[in-house]
Structure formats: C-alpha cells, structure tokens
Amino acid sequence: DLGMESTSLDDVLYRYASFRNLVDPITHDLIISLARYIHCPKPEGDALGAIEKLCRQLTYHLSPHSQWRRHRGLVKRKPQACLKAVLAGSPPDNTVDLSGIPLTSRDLERVTSYLQRCGEQVDSVELGFTGLTDDMVLQLLPALSTLPRLTTLALNGNRLTRALLRDLTDALRDPRKFPSVTWIDLGNNVDIFSLPQPFLLSLRKRSPKQGHLPTILELGEGPGSGHETQDEALGPEDPGGGPETPTRDQEGRETVGATQT
C-alpha cells in the first residue's frame, strides 16, 4: 500500500523526509511511532503494550471494511441486494456506504442517479473495495464533484492507477468542484504510493483548519465494531494515554497522531 515493501524500520525512522506525501499518511504515522518505540523504548509505562497497540491499529487501519463487517452478517447478503438496499432510501448518517460491493458500469449509472437525487444530504461516500477502475471513477466524477456537502471520499482498495491522479488533481484545482472535501482515500490501489503536491495543496485550501485526517473509524466504523473497541482502534497514544498532537513534515503538511472524536 505504501510502496515500502523492502524498507526497514531503520530507513523509516532515520530517513523520515524521504517518505513525504505518501498516499496513506495515517499508516505512515503509525509506522513512525512503531519504529520509535522499538528503537527508543521508554522506561516508564508498558512499552510492550504500546507496541502491541500500534500493531493492532495498523492491522485495523489496513484491513478491508468487509473483514470487519463479517461479524455483522453483511457479507452473507448478496452484493446486489446490498446495493439495492443502500440506494433505496435516504443515506443513513449522511453516508453512502457501498464498500465491499462489486460494482459494474451499469451499477454506477444507478449510483449516479441516487447521488443526483440525494446529493444535498451526502457528507461521505464509501467506494472502497468495489472493483473500481480509472474509467469507472471518471464515470462517477461529475456526480461526485458536485456534491455540496461531501467531505470524505473513500476510493481505497480498488484497481486505480496513477493516471487517475491527474484527473482528480485537475478537478480539485476548480473551486466549484468538491467544494467541501477534506480527504480522498486512495490507499491500497494498484500503483498509487504517493500523492502530488498540487493534490494535497488543493485539499488544504478547502479545509485550512483541518488538523486531523479521517480513519476507517470516522468513515463508518463505530466504536466496538468487529473485534476492536474504541480504546484499541483510535489513533496512536503515548504510554500515558494522551493522544499525540499533529506534527508537520517538511512540506508543511500535517501528519496525524490522533483521530478526531
């Protein structure tokens, strides 16, 4: 997901600046915290417990949504039945959640119609692990980009390539498109390992006071879902239990150390 398959924790810790603008800064921040705990364990507190907690957070954050929903019985339903149910009424909690449902081009026509009909209510759109390609996202882009309240768009776990970043960056340059978006999740795709600086700057202009990036929890996973509890799945904390504060990398971009609650 990060394009760091052969990278050691030493490299992550001591060559921090070389990993700027990664597609998933949340994961990167957790890895940095893990490397620090391993190399510089604090004598006070439960160092091993802190390391185990970071590992649980990494596993949770990088897992497909469907794995965490298995215990709620969602994956036992037919995909088309799931799609029909989602598109049948108003979006619950202002979220259109299609994650884990394989989508076709014909399905996207129905999704587009739904977004045009209910778009005023939509704050979040979940399209992770739905089998989307670049062309399929481009098919949805006109409808998505005009949603006035959309703040988060999840496109993780699909078959998207770096070529799509040009279209998304061009769309973000237009202030009339994605007017309220604060984050677009492109993690776990084919070859998207970093995000262009214009892409990140355009997001920052839309939300200059945004200090935290969304996590899977904030995008639809409530506390206690699956095997995780709120204490286990929220952002990284120090051994004393206090959340870490965001820090800035050399590009001036904030990296997250704790999630919003």
Short mmCIF file of C-alpha atoms in Angstrom, two decimals:
data_model
loop_
_atom_site.label_atom_id
_atom_site.label_comp_id
_atom_site.label_asym_id
_atom_site.label_seq_id
_atom_site.Cartn_x
_atom_site.Cartn_y
_atom_site.Cartn_z
CA ASP A 1 0.00 0.00 0.00
CA LEU A 2 2.85 2.39 0.77
CA GLY A 3 5.38 1.19 -1.81
CA MET A 4 7.76 0.35 1.04
CA GLU A 5 7.92 -3.44 0.76
CA SER A 6 11.72 -3.65 1.08
CA THR A 7 12.11 -0.75 3.51
CA SER A 8 13.40 -1.44 7.01
CA LEU A 9 12.17 0.30 10.13
CA ASP A 10 15.64 1.91 10.35
CA ASP A 11 15.05 3.58 6.99
CA VAL A 12 11.58 4.72 8.02
CA LEU A 13 12.88 6.27 11.23
CA TYR A 14 16.14 7.84 10.05
CA ARG A 15 15.12 8.82 6.50
CA TYR A 16 11.79 10.28 7.52
CA ALA A 17 11.89 13.12 4.98
CA SER A 18 12.08 10.70 2.03
CA PHE A 19 8.57 9.40 2.73
CA ARG A 20 6.64 12.62 2.31
CA ASN A 21 3.28 12.78 0.53
CA LEU A 22 2.54 9.10 0.92
CA VAL A 23 -0.94 8.07 -0.14
CA ASP A 24 -1.72 6.98 3.42
CA PRO A 25 -0.17 9.39 5.95
CA ILE A 26 -2.10 7.74 8.80
CA THR A 27 -0.34 4.42 8.21
CA HIS A 28 2.98 6.21 7.84
CA ASP A 29 2.50 7.97 11.17
CA LEU A 30 1.71 4.67 12.88
CA ILE A 31 4.85 3.10 11.35
CA ILE A 32 6.97 6.04 12.53
CA SER A 33 5.55 5.63 16.05
CA LEU A 34 6.23 1.89 15.96
CA ALA A 35 9.84 2.43 14.85
CA ARG A 36 10.39 4.95 17.65
CA TYR A 37 9.04 2.59 20.30
CA ILE A 38 11.27 -0.24 19.04
CA HIS A 39 14.45 1.84 18.78
CA CYS A 40 13.91 4.10 21.79
CA PRO A 41 11.69 2.27 24.29
CA LYS A 42 10.61 4.42 27.19
CA PRO A 43 11.50 3.02 30.62
CA GLU A 44 8.25 4.18 32.15
CA GLY A 45 4.89 2.66 31.23
CA ASP A 46 4.14 -0.54 29.37
CA ALA A 47 6.40 -0.32 26.29
CA LEU A 48 5.41 -3.77 25.02
CA GLY A 49 1.74 -2.93 25.44
CA ALA A 50 2.22 0.28 23.46
CA ILE A 51 3.92 -1.62 20.62
CA GLU A 52 1.14 -4.23 20.56
CA LYS A 53 -1.45 -1.46 20.43
CA LEU A 54 0.27 0.19 17.45
CA CYS A 55 0.35 -3.17 15.65
CA ARG A 56 -3.39 -3.62 16.28
CA GLN A 57 -4.04 -0.13 14.92
CA LEU A 58 -2.03 -0.85 11.77
CA THR A 59 -3.88 -4.11 11.21
CA TYR A 60 -7.23 -2.42 11.73
CA HIS A 61 -6.47 0.55 9.51
CA LEU A 62 -5.15 -1.52 6.59
CA SER A 63 -7.91 -4.16 6.66
CA PRO A 64 -10.73 -4.13 4.10
CA HIS A 65 -14.00 -2.90 5.55
CA SER A 66 -15.71 -6.18 4.67
CA GLN A 67 -13.45 -8.14 7.03
CA TRP A 68 -14.57 -6.04 9.97
CA ARG A 69 -18.22 -6.32 8.99
CA ARG A 70 -18.29 -10.09 8.75
CA HIS A 71 -19.50 -10.25 12.32
CA ARG A 72 -22.48 -8.09 11.44
CA GLY A 73 -23.58 -10.50 8.73
CA LEU A 74 -23.27 -8.01 5.90
CA VAL A 75 -21.05 -10.18 3.71
CA LYS A 76 -23.58 -13.01 3.86
CA ARG A 77 -26.04 -10.97 1.83
CA LYS A 78 -25.99 -10.91 -1.95
CA PRO A 79 -23.99 -7.95 -3.30
CA GLN A 80 -26.85 -6.76 -5.50
CA ALA A 81 -29.24 -6.94 -2.56
CA CYS A 82 -26.81 -4.76 -0.59
CA LEU A 83 -26.63 -2.24 -3.43
CA LYS A 84 -30.40 -2.13 -3.78
CA ALA A 85 -30.81 -1.60 -0.03
CA VAL A 86 -28.32 1.28 0.05
CA LEU A 87 -29.94 3.05 -2.91
CA ALA A 88 -33.49 2.51 -1.66
CA GLY A 89 -33.79 5.36 0.82
CA SER A 90 -32.09 8.39 2.27
CA PRO A 91 -28.41 7.93 3.19
CA PRO A 92 -28.14 6.89 6.86
CA ASP A 93 -25.91 9.25 8.83
CA ASN A 94 -25.47 11.18 5.57
CA THR A 95 -23.21 8.38 4.29
CA VAL A 96 -23.48 6.41 1.06
CA ASP A 97 -21.68 3.20 2.01
CA LEU A 98 -21.06 0.82 -0.90
CA SER A 99 -17.74 -0.54 0.37
CA GLY A 100 -17.15 -4.21 -0.39
CA ILE A 101 -19.92 -4.42 -3.02
CA PRO A 102 -18.56 -5.29 -6.51
CA LEU A 103 -19.83 -2.61 -8.90
CA THR A 104 -20.34 -2.66 -12.66
CA SER A 105 -20.69 0.25 -15.08
CA ARG A 106 -24.45 -0.29 -15.05
CA ASP A 107 -24.45 -0.15 -11.26
CA LEU A 108 -22.63 3.17 -11.45
CA GLU A 109 -25.49 4.62 -13.50
CA ARG A 110 -27.83 3.80 -10.61
CA VAL A 111 -25.35 5.25 -8.12
CA THR A 112 -25.10 8.44 -10.19
CA SER A 113 -28.88 8.82 -10.25
CA TYR A 114 -29.01 8.28 -6.50
CA LEU A 115 -26.33 10.91 -5.84
CA GLN A 116 -28.16 13.39 -8.04
CA ARG A 117 -31.38 12.70 -6.14
CA CYS A 118 -29.99 12.72 -2.58
CA GLY A 119 -26.80 14.71 -3.05
CA GLU A 120 -27.80 17.56 -0.73
CA GLN A 121 -27.68 15.13 2.23
CA VAL A 122 -24.41 13.32 1.48
CA ASP A 123 -21.35 14.01 3.65
CA SER A 124 -19.38 10.82 2.92
CA VAL A 125 -19.18 8.33 0.05
CA GLU A 126 -17.63 4.89 0.64
CA LEU A 127 -16.44 3.12 -2.52
CA GLY A 128 -13.59 1.07 -1.05
CA PHE A 129 -13.01 -2.48 -2.33
CA THR A 130 -15.69 -2.25 -5.02
CA GLY A 131 -13.53 -3.18 -8.03
CA LEU A 132 -13.42 0.33 -9.47
CA THR A 133 -11.10 1.14 -12.38
CA ASP A 134 -9.92 4.56 -13.55
CA ASP A 135 -12.65 4.74 -16.20
CA MET A 136 -15.33 3.83 -13.66
CA VAL A 137 -14.23 6.62 -11.31
CA LEU A 138 -14.25 9.06 -14.23
CA GLN A 139 -17.82 7.93 -14.92
CA LEU A 140 -18.77 8.90 -11.36
CA LEU A 141 -16.65 12.04 -11.15
CA PRO A 142 -19.22 14.55 -12.47
CA ALA A 143 -21.79 13.45 -9.88
CA LEU A 144 -19.29 13.22 -7.02
CA SER A 145 -17.62 16.56 -7.69
CA THR A 146 -20.88 18.50 -7.45
CA LEU A 147 -21.99 17.16 -4.04
CA PRO A 148 -22.11 20.34 -1.93
CA ARG A 149 -21.57 18.71 1.50
CA LEU A 150 -19.22 15.85 0.59
CA THR A 151 -16.24 15.92 2.96
CA THR A 152 -14.69 12.44 2.59
CA LEU A 153 -14.48 10.14 -0.42
CA ALA A 154 -13.10 6.61 0.03
CA LEU A 155 -11.67 5.01 -3.14
CA ASN A 156 -9.26 2.66 -1.36
CA GLY A 157 -8.72 -0.99 -2.24
CA ASN A 158 -9.59 -0.72 -5.92
CA ARG A 159 -7.77 -1.03 -9.26
CA LEU A 160 -6.92 2.62 -9.66
CA THR A 161 -3.63 3.84 -11.15
CA ARG A 162 -1.53 6.99 -11.04
CA ALA A 163 -3.14 8.14 -14.29
CA LEU A 164 -6.33 8.93 -12.36
CA LEU A 165 -4.45 11.36 -10.11
CA ARG A 166 -4.20 13.83 -12.99
CA ASP A 167 -7.98 13.95 -13.38
CA LEU A 168 -8.58 14.20 -9.64
CA THR A 169 -5.96 16.94 -9.28
CA ASP A 170 -7.49 18.90 -12.17
CA ALA A 171 -10.91 18.58 -10.54
CA LEU A 172 -9.57 19.80 -7.20
CA ARG A 173 -7.98 22.83 -8.85
CA ASP A 174 -11.51 24.02 -9.72
CA PRO A 175 -13.02 25.55 -6.56
CA ARG A 176 -16.51 24.78 -7.85
CA LYS A 177 -15.81 21.04 -7.72
CA PHE A 178 -15.60 19.10 -4.45
CA PRO A 179 -16.27 22.35 -2.55
CA SER A 180 -16.29 20.75 0.92
CA VAL A 181 -13.93 17.78 0.51
CA THR A 182 -11.22 17.41 3.16
CA TRP A 183 -9.79 14.00 2.24
CA ILE A 184 -9.86 11.44 -0.58
CA ASP A 185 -8.65 7.97 0.44
CA LEU A 186 -6.67 6.35 -2.40
CA GLY A 187 -4.78 3.76 -0.36
CA ASN A 188 -4.32 0.10 -1.33
CA ASN A 189 -4.65 0.66 -5.08
CA VAL A 190 -2.54 -0.66 -7.98
CA ASP A 191 0.40 1.76 -8.07
CA ILE A 192 -0.63 4.88 -6.16
CA PHE A 193 2.05 5.20 -3.50
CA SER A 194 2.25 8.99 -3.17
CA LEU A 195 0.06 11.99 -3.84
CA PRO A 196 1.05 15.00 -5.99
CA GLN A 197 1.72 18.20 -4.10
CA PRO A 198 -0.97 20.11 -6.09
CA PHE A 199 -3.48 17.45 -4.99
CA LEU A 200 -2.59 17.92 -1.32
CA LEU A 201 -2.46 21.72 -1.55
CA SER A 202 -5.90 21.83 -3.17
CA LEU A 203 -7.32 19.79 -0.30
CA ARG A 204 -5.60 22.05 2.22
CA LYS A 205 -7.13 25.15 0.63
CA ARG A 206 -10.58 23.65 1.09
CA SER A 207 -10.00 22.98 4.78
CA PRO A 208 -7.19 25.19 6.11
CA LYS A 209 -8.12 24.42 9.72
CA GLN A 210 -8.29 20.67 9.21
CA GLY A 211 -5.77 19.22 11.66
CA HIS A 212 -6.61 15.53 11.51
CA LEU A 213 -7.10 13.04 8.72
CA PRO A 214 -10.05 10.64 8.75
CA THR A 215 -9.54 6.99 9.61
CA ILE A 216 -11.69 3.94 8.89
CA LEU A 217 -13.40 4.53 12.23
CA GLU A 218 -14.51 8.02 11.23
CA LEU A 219 -15.64 6.83 7.82
CA GLY A 220 -18.32 4.48 9.11
CA GLU A 221 -16.88 2.08 11.68
CA GLY A 222 -18.33 2.83 15.10
CA PRO A 223 -16.56 2.11 18.38
CA GLY A 224 -16.72 -1.54 19.30
CA SER A 225 -17.25 -2.78 15.72
CA GLY A 226 -15.87 -6.23 14.97
CA HIS A 227 -13.20 -7.27 17.46
CA GLU A 228 -11.96 -3.74 18.11
CA THR A 229 -13.02 -1.39 20.84
CA GLN A 230 -12.73 2.36 20.82
CA ASP A 231 -9.66 2.18 23.05
CA GLU A 232 -7.95 -0.23 20.67
CA ALA A 233 -8.85 1.32 17.34
CA LEU A 234 -8.49 5.06 17.78
CA GLY A 235 -5.37 6.99 16.89
CA PRO A 236 -1.97 6.31 18.46
CA GLU A 237 -1.45 7.40 22.04
CA ASP A 238 1.58 7.73 24.22
CA PRO A 239 2.08 5.22 27.06
CA GLY A 240 0.45 7.67 29.43
CA GLY A 241 -2.76 7.53 27.46
CA GLY A 242 -2.72 11.03 25.99
CA PRO A 243 -3.21 11.49 22.24
CA GLU A 244 -0.27 12.65 20.23
CA THR A 245 -0.59 16.04 18.58
CA PRO A 246 -0.29 16.51 14.82
CA THR A 247 3.17 17.34 13.53
CA ARG A 248 4.22 18.97 10.30
CA ASP A 249 6.51 17.40 7.76
CA GLN A 250 8.98 19.35 5.64
CA GLU A 251 6.29 20.25 3.11
CA GLY A 252 4.25 21.94 5.83
CA ARG A 253 1.67 19.16 5.71
CA GLU A 254 0.25 17.96 9.00
CA THR A 255 0.56 14.29 9.79
CA VAL A 256 -1.88 12.78 12.19
CA GLY A 257 -1.07 11.33 15.57
CA ALA A 258 -4.60 11.05 16.89
CA THR A 259 -8.02 10.79 15.30
CA GLN A 260 -10.92 13.11 15.78
CA THR A 261 -13.61 12.13 18.22
#
